[in-house]
Amino acid sequence: EIRTPLNAIVGFSGLLQNTDDPVEKAKFVDIINENNDTLLRLLGDILDLSKIESGLLELHPEEFDFVQLYESLFDMNKKRWANNEVVFEGVNPYSKCIVFLDISRLRQIWTNFLNNAIKYTAKGKIIMGYEYVSNGLKVYVKDTGRGIPDDKRNLVFQKFEKFDTFAKGTGLGLSISKAIVDQYNGKIGYES
């Protein structure tokens, strides 16, 4: 998983040095940037997994307006993953929602669910939203992707589980999300 983006970065950096075509240069730079992001996410996941397994994952809760986090994630994802075949919608039920949580870990959890929805939804709709339920904040992503086979349901939050070997990623995102939620004594789940 580390070699693939690293090879792309090295390979396209070499090609970039040998072309004068501005269109080709722009294409190579986009590929390099995409693989930089992939590599950084991968290394971040590996470091988080290491912290989780050694019991050193720390949460840094702070008070913030959850609506602002929602709006920034929604805008970023709507721009970043625009697909003509998929409608990206949001559900923002409140004008203000003050919480005391680790904002970066909450962003990480939501992004992991969004990445999976985007990865496995070729047509239809992706909806990200949240609501106050049973004295807690429920954060969710709904999609019209292919779903999870019944025989794989118990593996969703396991480390290194990928249901499509050709999809990008390591299969760590949801297991890391579960560890974070568990540390908060929260609940995490899905319906297929």
PDB file of C-alpha atoms in Angstrom:
ATOM      1  CA  GLU A   1       0.000   0.000   0.000  1.00  0.00           C
ATOM      2  CA  ILE A   2       2.906   2.385   0.644  1.00  0.00           C
ATOM      3  CA  ARG A   3       4.788   1.418  -2.526  1.00  0.00           C
ATOM      4  CA  THR A   4       1.942   2.229  -4.928  1.00  0.00           C
ATOM      5  CA  PRO A   5       1.596   5.963  -4.164  1.00  0.00           C
ATOM      6  CA  LEU A   6       5.343   6.301  -3.604  1.00  0.00           C
ATOM      7  CA  ASN A   7       6.095   4.761  -7.019  1.00  0.00           C
ATOM      8  CA  ALA A   8       3.555   7.085  -8.650  1.00  0.00           C
ATOM      9  CA  ILE A   9       5.120  10.132  -6.994  1.00  0.00           C
ATOM     10  CA  VAL A  10       8.649   9.129  -8.040  1.00  0.00           C
ATOM     11  CA  GLY A  11       7.603   8.099 -11.560  1.00  0.00           C
ATOM     12  CA  PHE A  12       5.517  11.156 -12.375  1.00  0.00           C
ATOM     13  CA  SER A  13       8.086  13.497 -10.806  1.00  0.00           C
ATOM     14  CA  GLY A  14      10.605  12.110 -13.300  1.00  0.00           C
ATOM     15  CA  LEU A  15       8.164  12.523 -16.183  1.00  0.00           C
ATOM     16  CA  LEU A  16       7.398  16.069 -15.026  1.00  0.00           C
ATOM     17  CA  GLN A  17      11.081  16.980 -15.402  1.00  0.00           C
ATOM     18  CA  ASN A  18      11.120  15.728 -18.984  1.00  0.00           C
ATOM     19  CA  THR A  19       8.130  17.541 -20.457  1.00  0.00           C
ATOM     20  CA  ASP A  20       7.506  21.093 -21.575  1.00  0.00           C
ATOM     21  CA  ASP A  21       3.831  20.586 -22.431  1.00  0.00           C
ATOM     22  CA  PRO A  22       1.796  22.662 -19.919  1.00  0.00           C
ATOM     23  CA  VAL A  23      -1.245  20.344 -20.165  1.00  0.00           C
ATOM     24  CA  GLU A  24       0.890  17.282 -19.506  1.00  0.00           C
ATOM     25  CA  LYS A  25       2.656  19.056 -16.622  1.00  0.00           C
ATOM     26  CA  ALA A  26      -0.673  19.936 -15.004  1.00  0.00           C
ATOM     27  CA  LYS A  27      -1.835  16.324 -15.348  1.00  0.00           C
ATOM     28  CA  PHE A  28       1.359  14.988 -13.777  1.00  0.00           C
ATOM     29  CA  VAL A  29       1.141  17.497 -10.901  1.00  0.00           C
ATOM     30  CA  ASP A  30      -2.464  16.403 -10.204  1.00  0.00           C
ATOM     31  CA  ILE A  31      -1.392  12.746 -10.108  1.00  0.00           C
ATOM     32  CA  ILE A  32       1.531  13.554  -7.794  1.00  0.00           C
ATOM     33  CA  ASN A  33      -0.717  15.578  -5.456  1.00  0.00           C
ATOM     34  CA  GLU A  34      -3.358  12.834  -5.338  1.00  0.00           C
ATOM     35  CA  ASN A  35      -0.719  10.240  -4.456  1.00  0.00           C
ATOM     36  CA  ASN A  36       0.825  12.576  -1.846  1.00  0.00           C
ATOM     37  CA  ASP A  37      -2.600  12.758  -0.166  1.00  0.00           C
ATOM     38  CA  THR A  38      -2.993   8.976  -0.349  1.00  0.00           C
ATOM     39  CA  LEU A  39       0.440   8.422   1.178  1.00  0.00           C
ATOM     40  CA  LEU A  40      -0.164  10.929   3.981  1.00  0.00           C
ATOM     41  CA  ARG A  41      -3.537   9.326   4.844  1.00  0.00           C
ATOM     42  CA  LEU A  42      -1.942   5.891   4.834  1.00  0.00           C
ATOM     43  CA  LEU A  43       0.898   6.931   7.132  1.00  0.00           C
ATOM     44  CA  GLY A  44      -1.575   8.702   9.421  1.00  0.00           C
ATOM     45  CA  ASP A  45      -3.680   5.526   9.629  1.00  0.00           C
ATOM     46  CA  ILE A  46      -0.623   3.409  10.418  1.00  0.00           C
ATOM     47  CA  LEU A  47       0.452   5.810  13.179  1.00  0.00           C
ATOM     48  CA  ASP A  48      -3.078   5.875  14.612  1.00  0.00           C
ATOM     49  CA  LEU A  49      -3.246   2.086  14.556  1.00  0.00           C
ATOM     50  CA  SER A  50       0.065   1.947  16.398  1.00  0.00           C
ATOM     51  CA  LYS A  51      -1.242   4.363  19.058  1.00  0.00           C
ATOM     52  CA  ILE A  52      -4.469   2.390  19.435  1.00  0.00           C
ATOM     53  CA  GLU A  53      -2.681  -0.940  19.804  1.00  0.00           C
ATOM     54  CA  SER A  54      -0.272   0.474  22.392  1.00  0.00           C
ATOM     55  CA  GLY A  55      -3.077   2.181  24.327  1.00  0.00           C
ATOM     56  CA  LEU A  56      -1.646   5.637  23.670  1.00  0.00           C
ATOM     57  CA  LEU A  57      -4.470   7.136  21.586  1.00  0.00           C
ATOM     58  CA  GLU A  58      -5.267  10.434  23.243  1.00  0.00           C
ATOM     59  CA  LEU A  59      -8.424  12.449  22.809  1.00  0.00           C
ATOM     60  CA  HIS A  60      -8.306  16.225  23.099  1.00  0.00           C
ATOM     61  CA  PRO A  61     -11.888  17.362  23.620  1.00  0.00           C
ATOM     62  CA  GLU A  62     -12.820  20.995  23.272  1.00  0.00           C
ATOM     63  CA  GLU A  63     -16.046  22.940  23.039  1.00  0.00           C
ATOM     64  CA  PHE A  64     -17.025  23.898  19.499  1.00  0.00           C
ATOM     65  CA  ASP A  65     -20.037  24.459  17.257  1.00  0.00           C
ATOM     66  CA  PHE A  66     -20.608  21.202  15.429  1.00  0.00           C
ATOM     67  CA  VAL A  67     -22.489  23.050  12.665  1.00  0.00           C
ATOM     68  CA  GLN A  68     -19.219  24.649  11.561  1.00  0.00           C
ATOM     69  CA  LEU A  69     -17.498  21.250  11.356  1.00  0.00           C
ATOM     70  CA  TYR A  70     -20.438  19.875   9.375  1.00  0.00           C
ATOM     71  CA  GLU A  71     -20.415  22.801   6.931  1.00  0.00           C
ATOM     72  CA  SER A  72     -16.661  22.631   6.317  1.00  0.00           C
ATOM     73  CA  LEU A  73     -16.703  18.847   5.745  1.00  0.00           C
ATOM     74  CA  PHE A  74     -19.758  19.066   3.535  1.00  0.00           C
ATOM     75  CA  ASP A  75     -18.286  21.839   1.370  1.00  0.00           C
ATOM     76  CA  MET A  76     -14.892  20.117   1.111  1.00  0.00           C
ATOM     77  CA  ASN A  77     -16.395  16.772   0.106  1.00  0.00           C
ATOM     78  CA  LYS A  78     -18.917  18.259  -2.309  1.00  0.00           C
ATOM     79  CA  LYS A  79     -16.096  20.034  -4.169  1.00  0.00           C
ATOM     80  CA  ARG A  80     -13.506  17.271  -3.928  1.00  0.00           C
ATOM     81  CA  TRP A  81     -15.565  14.286  -5.004  1.00  0.00           C
ATOM     82  CA  ALA A  82     -18.009  15.739  -7.492  1.00  0.00           C
ATOM     83  CA  ASN A  83     -19.375  12.950  -9.687  1.00  0.00           C
ATOM     84  CA  ASN A  84     -22.129  13.553 -12.234  1.00  0.00           C
ATOM     85  CA  GLU A  85     -23.594  10.123 -11.479  1.00  0.00           C
ATOM     86  CA  VAL A  86     -23.800  10.741  -7.717  1.00  0.00           C
ATOM     87  CA  VAL A  87     -25.801  13.465  -5.978  1.00  0.00           C
ATOM     88  CA  PHE A  88     -24.095  14.654  -2.796  1.00  0.00           C
ATOM     89  CA  GLU A  89     -26.581  15.923  -0.190  1.00  0.00           C
ATOM     90  CA  GLY A  90     -26.389  17.095   3.383  1.00  0.00           C
ATOM     91  CA  VAL A  91     -28.730  17.175   6.340  1.00  0.00           C
ATOM     92  CA  ASN A  92     -27.985  20.037   8.710  1.00  0.00           C
ATOM     93  CA  PRO A  93     -30.941  20.214  11.127  1.00  0.00           C
ATOM     94  CA  TYR A  94     -29.615  22.909  13.484  1.00  0.00           C
ATOM     95  CA  SER A  95     -28.322  26.453  13.265  1.00  0.00           C
ATOM     96  CA  LYS A  96     -26.105  25.842  16.304  1.00  0.00           C
ATOM     97  CA  CYS A  97     -24.958  22.643  18.054  1.00  0.00           C
ATOM     98  CA  ILE A  98     -22.364  23.081  20.811  1.00  0.00           C
ATOM     99  CA  VAL A  99     -20.454  19.882  21.682  1.00  0.00           C
ATOM    100  CA  PHE A 100     -17.421  18.944  23.763  1.00  0.00           C
ATOM    101  CA  LEU A 101     -15.454  16.452  21.658  1.00  0.00           C
ATOM    102  CA  ASP A 102     -12.118  15.974  19.905  1.00  0.00           C
ATOM    103  CA  ILE A 103     -12.813  17.850  16.680  1.00  0.00           C
ATOM    104  CA  SER A 104      -9.961  16.261  14.710  1.00  0.00           C
ATOM    105  CA  ARG A 105     -11.003  12.708  15.682  1.00  0.00           C
ATOM    106  CA  LEU A 106     -14.640  13.429  14.875  1.00  0.00           C
ATOM    107  CA  ARG A 107     -13.573  14.796  11.485  1.00  0.00           C
ATOM    108  CA  GLN A 108     -11.489  11.642  10.971  1.00  0.00           C
ATOM    109  CA  ILE A 109     -14.419   9.314  11.730  1.00  0.00           C
ATOM    110  CA  TRP A 110     -16.816  11.163   9.466  1.00  0.00           C
ATOM    111  CA  THR A 111     -14.240  11.364   6.675  1.00  0.00           C
ATOM    112  CA  ASN A 112     -13.618   7.595   6.898  1.00  0.00           C
ATOM    113  CA  PHE A 113     -17.322   6.901   6.408  1.00  0.00           C
ATOM    114  CA  LEU A 114     -17.538   9.467   3.594  1.00  0.00           C
ATOM    115  CA  ASN A 115     -14.491   8.004   1.828  1.00  0.00           C
ATOM    116  CA  ASN A 116     -16.095   4.551   1.865  1.00  0.00           C
ATOM    117  CA  ALA A 117     -19.382   5.917   0.556  1.00  0.00           C
ATOM    118  CA  ILE A 118     -17.604   7.754  -2.242  1.00  0.00           C
ATOM    119  CA  LYS A 119     -15.401   4.758  -3.052  1.00  0.00           C
ATOM    120  CA  TYR A 120     -18.300   2.328  -3.390  1.00  0.00           C
ATOM    121  CA  THR A 121     -21.092   4.512  -4.825  1.00  0.00           C
ATOM    122  CA  ALA A 122     -20.941   4.714  -8.603  1.00  0.00           C
ATOM    123  CA  LYS A 123     -24.493   6.033  -9.096  1.00  0.00           C
ATOM    124  CA  GLY A 124     -27.215   7.478  -6.965  1.00  0.00           C
ATOM    125  CA  LYS A 125     -26.830   9.486  -3.801  1.00  0.00           C
ATOM    126  CA  ILE A 126     -24.598  10.128  -0.804  1.00  0.00           C
ATOM    127  CA  ILE A 127     -26.086  11.913   2.190  1.00  0.00           C
ATOM    128  CA  MET A 128     -24.096  13.129   5.165  1.00  0.00           C
ATOM    129  CA  GLY A 129     -25.892  14.368   8.233  1.00  0.00           C
ATOM    130  CA  TYR A 130     -26.212  14.457  11.975  1.00  0.00           C
ATOM    131  CA  GLU A 131     -28.882  14.750  14.636  1.00  0.00           C
ATOM    132  CA  TYR A 132     -29.299  14.841  18.395  1.00  0.00           C
ATOM    133  CA  VAL A 133     -30.593  11.420  19.504  1.00  0.00           C
ATOM    134  CA  SER A 134     -30.874   9.827  22.968  1.00  0.00           C
ATOM    135  CA  ASN A 135     -28.649  12.366  24.738  1.00  0.00           C
ATOM    136  CA  GLY A 136     -25.959  12.044  22.099  1.00  0.00           C
ATOM    137  CA  LEU A 137     -24.919  13.204  18.673  1.00  0.00           C
ATOM    138  CA  LYS A 138     -25.569  10.783  15.829  1.00  0.00           C
ATOM    139  CA  VAL A 139     -23.316  11.377  12.837  1.00  0.00           C
ATOM    140  CA  TYR A 140     -24.159   9.426   9.694  1.00  0.00           C
ATOM    141  CA  VAL A 141     -23.487   8.811   6.024  1.00  0.00           C
ATOM    142  CA  LYS A 142     -26.068   7.161   3.787  1.00  0.00           C
ATOM    143  CA  ASP A 143     -25.365   6.026   0.249  1.00  0.00           C
ATOM    144  CA  THR A 144     -26.774   3.989  -2.609  1.00  0.00           C
ATOM    145  CA  GLY A 145     -23.570   2.014  -3.025  1.00  0.00           C
ATOM    146  CA  ARG A 146     -23.359  -1.715  -3.510  1.00  0.00           C
ATOM    147  CA  GLY A 147     -23.726  -2.541   0.170  1.00  0.00           C
ATOM    148  CA  ILE A 148     -22.014  -5.162   2.283  1.00  0.00           C
ATOM    149  CA  PRO A 149     -22.567  -8.885   1.702  1.00  0.00           C
ATOM    150  CA  ASP A 150     -24.147 -10.770   4.617  1.00  0.00           C
ATOM    151  CA  ASP A 151     -21.135 -13.058   4.975  1.00  0.00           C
ATOM    152  CA  LYS A 152     -18.828 -10.028   5.474  1.00  0.00           C
ATOM    153  CA  ARG A 153     -20.972  -8.056   7.946  1.00  0.00           C
ATOM    154  CA  ASN A 154     -18.931  -9.131  10.976  1.00  0.00           C
ATOM    155  CA  LEU A 155     -15.685  -7.936   9.311  1.00  0.00           C
ATOM    156  CA  VAL A 156     -16.617  -4.295   8.663  1.00  0.00           C
ATOM    157  CA  PHE A 157     -14.758  -2.863  11.664  1.00  0.00           C
ATOM    158  CA  GLN A 158     -11.821  -5.308  11.546  1.00  0.00           C
ATOM    159  CA  LYS A 159      -8.294  -4.122  10.700  1.00  0.00           C
ATOM    160  CA  PHE A 160      -7.093  -4.494   7.113  1.00  0.00           C
ATOM    161  CA  GLU A 161     -10.494  -5.680   5.828  1.00  0.00           C
ATOM    162  CA  LYS A 162     -11.232  -4.615   2.276  1.00  0.00           C
ATOM    163  CA  PHE A 163     -14.164  -6.048   0.359  1.00  0.00           C
ATOM    164  CA  ASP A 164     -12.706  -4.898  -2.957  1.00  0.00           C
ATOM    165  CA  THR A 165      -8.992  -5.563  -3.423  1.00  0.00           C
ATOM    166  CA  PHE A 166      -8.849  -2.998  -6.251  1.00  0.00           C
ATOM    167  CA  ALA A 167     -10.216  -0.130  -4.144  1.00  0.00           C
ATOM    168  CA  LYS A 168      -7.793   2.398  -2.688  1.00  0.00           C
ATOM    169  CA  GLY A 169      -7.009   2.205   0.993  1.00  0.00           C
ATOM    170  CA  THR A 170      -5.715  -0.182   3.608  1.00  0.00           C
ATOM    171  CA  GLY A 171      -8.902  -1.279   5.319  1.00  0.00           C
ATOM    172  CA  LEU A 172      -7.941   0.593   8.492  1.00  0.00           C
ATOM    173  CA  GLY A 173     -10.327   3.570   8.436  1.00  0.00           C
ATOM    174  CA  LEU A 174     -13.365   1.947  10.016  1.00  0.00           C
ATOM    175  CA  SER A 175     -11.368  -0.013  12.607  1.00  0.00           C
ATOM    176  CA  ILE A 176      -9.675   3.231  13.672  1.00  0.00           C
ATOM    177  CA  SER A 177     -13.070   4.957  13.765  1.00  0.00           C
ATOM    178  CA  LYS A 178     -14.422   2.194  15.989  1.00  0.00           C
ATOM    179  CA  ALA A 179     -11.466   2.492  18.380  1.00  0.00           C
ATOM    180  CA  ILE A 180     -12.032   6.244  18.706  1.00  0.00           C
ATOM    181  CA  VAL A 181     -15.768   5.823  19.296  1.00  0.00           C
ATOM    182  CA  ASP A 182     -15.094   3.050  21.817  1.00  0.00           C
ATOM    183  CA  GLN A 183     -12.723   5.332  23.716  1.00  0.00           C
ATOM    184  CA  TYR A 184     -15.611   7.824  24.005  1.00  0.00           C
ATOM    185  CA  ASN A 185     -17.925   4.985  25.133  1.00  0.00           C
ATOM    186  CA  GLY A 186     -20.042   5.737  22.082  1.00  0.00           C
ATOM    187  CA  LYS A 187     -21.730   3.498  19.551  1.00  0.00           C
ATOM    188  CA  ILE A 188     -20.734   2.826  15.969  1.00  0.00           C
ATOM    189  CA  GLY A 189     -22.555   0.731  13.421  1.00  0.00           C
ATOM    190  CA  TYR A 190     -24.060   0.438   9.992  1.00  0.00           C
ATOM    191  CA  GLU A 191     -27.006  -0.914   8.048  1.00  0.00           C
ATOM    192  CA  SER A 192     -26.614  -2.461   4.622  1.00  0.00           C
TER     193      SER A 192
END
